[in-house]
Coordinates of C-alpha atoms in Angstrom, one line a residue:
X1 CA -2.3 12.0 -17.5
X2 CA -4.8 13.1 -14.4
X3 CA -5.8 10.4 -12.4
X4 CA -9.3 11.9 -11.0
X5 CA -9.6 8.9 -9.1
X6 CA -7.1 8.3 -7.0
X7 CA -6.3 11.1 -4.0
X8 CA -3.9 11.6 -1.0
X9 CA -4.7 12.6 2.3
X10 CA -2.4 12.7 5.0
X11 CA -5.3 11.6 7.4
X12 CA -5.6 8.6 5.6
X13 CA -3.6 5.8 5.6
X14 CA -0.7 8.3 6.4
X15 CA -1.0 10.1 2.6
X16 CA -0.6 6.8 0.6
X17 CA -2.4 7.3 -2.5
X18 CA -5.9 5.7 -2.6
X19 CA -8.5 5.3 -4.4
X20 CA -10.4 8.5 -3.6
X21 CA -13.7 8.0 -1.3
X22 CA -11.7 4.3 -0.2
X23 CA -9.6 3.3 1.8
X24 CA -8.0 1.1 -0.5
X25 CA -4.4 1.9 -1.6
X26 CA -2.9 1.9 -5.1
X27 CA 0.1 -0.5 -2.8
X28 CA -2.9 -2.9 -2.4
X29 CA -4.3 -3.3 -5.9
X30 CA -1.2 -3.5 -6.8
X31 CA -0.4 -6.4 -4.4
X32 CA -3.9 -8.2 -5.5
X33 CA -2.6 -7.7 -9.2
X34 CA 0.8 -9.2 -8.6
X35 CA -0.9 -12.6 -6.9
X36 CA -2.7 -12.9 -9.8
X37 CA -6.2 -11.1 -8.7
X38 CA -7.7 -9.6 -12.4
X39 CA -9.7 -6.4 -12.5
X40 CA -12.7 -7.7 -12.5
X41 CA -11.9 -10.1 -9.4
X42 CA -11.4 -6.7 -7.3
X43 CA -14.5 -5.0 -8.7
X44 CA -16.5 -8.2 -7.3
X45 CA -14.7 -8.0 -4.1
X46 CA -15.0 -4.3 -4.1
X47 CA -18.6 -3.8 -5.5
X48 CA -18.2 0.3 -3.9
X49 CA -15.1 1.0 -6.2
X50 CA -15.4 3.3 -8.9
X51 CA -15.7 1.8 -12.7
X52 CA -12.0 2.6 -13.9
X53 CA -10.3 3.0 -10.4
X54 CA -8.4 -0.2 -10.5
X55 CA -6.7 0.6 -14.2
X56 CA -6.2 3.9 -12.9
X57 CA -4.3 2.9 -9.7
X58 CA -2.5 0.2 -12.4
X59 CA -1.4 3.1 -14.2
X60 CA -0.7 5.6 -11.6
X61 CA 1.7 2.9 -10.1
X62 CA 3.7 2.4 -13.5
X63 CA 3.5 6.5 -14.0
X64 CA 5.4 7.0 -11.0
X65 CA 7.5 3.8 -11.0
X66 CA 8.5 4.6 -14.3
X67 CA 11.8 7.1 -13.6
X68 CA 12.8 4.8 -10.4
X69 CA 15.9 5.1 -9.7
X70 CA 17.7 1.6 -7.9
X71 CA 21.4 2.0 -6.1
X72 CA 22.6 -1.2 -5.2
X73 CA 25.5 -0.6 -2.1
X74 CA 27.9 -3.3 -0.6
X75 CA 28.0 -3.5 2.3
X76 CA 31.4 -4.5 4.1
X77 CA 31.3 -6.7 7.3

């Protein structure tokens, strides 16, 4: 999948990816999505956002989330 809308820039927002010609991060949709915030709630909030960008950034975040890898450690005291 190519995700023509979302970019990373070093300059901005230290290279988190965004949604290209924003500075609004895939982390923050994501955020608005897990406190309940729809789609369409964003795209009011965000009237400057590109039609698609928030599903994109939905689906870039599962894409690259997908083959996460979680070690748990103990830790002795």
């Amino acid at each position: 999948m190519t995700f023509n809308l979302i970019s990373s820039d070093p300059a901005v927002l230290n290279g988190k990816p965004i949604i290209k010609g924003t500075r609004i991060s895939v982390q923050l949709i994501m955020e608005w999505i897990a406190t309940g915030a729809s789609a369409e709630a964003i795209y009011q909030k965000y009237p400057h956002l590109p039609d698609g960008s928030v599903q994109q950034a939905i689906q870039y975040a599962a894409q690259f989330s997908e083959n996460e890898i979680l070690i748990e450690e103990e830790i002795e005291n």
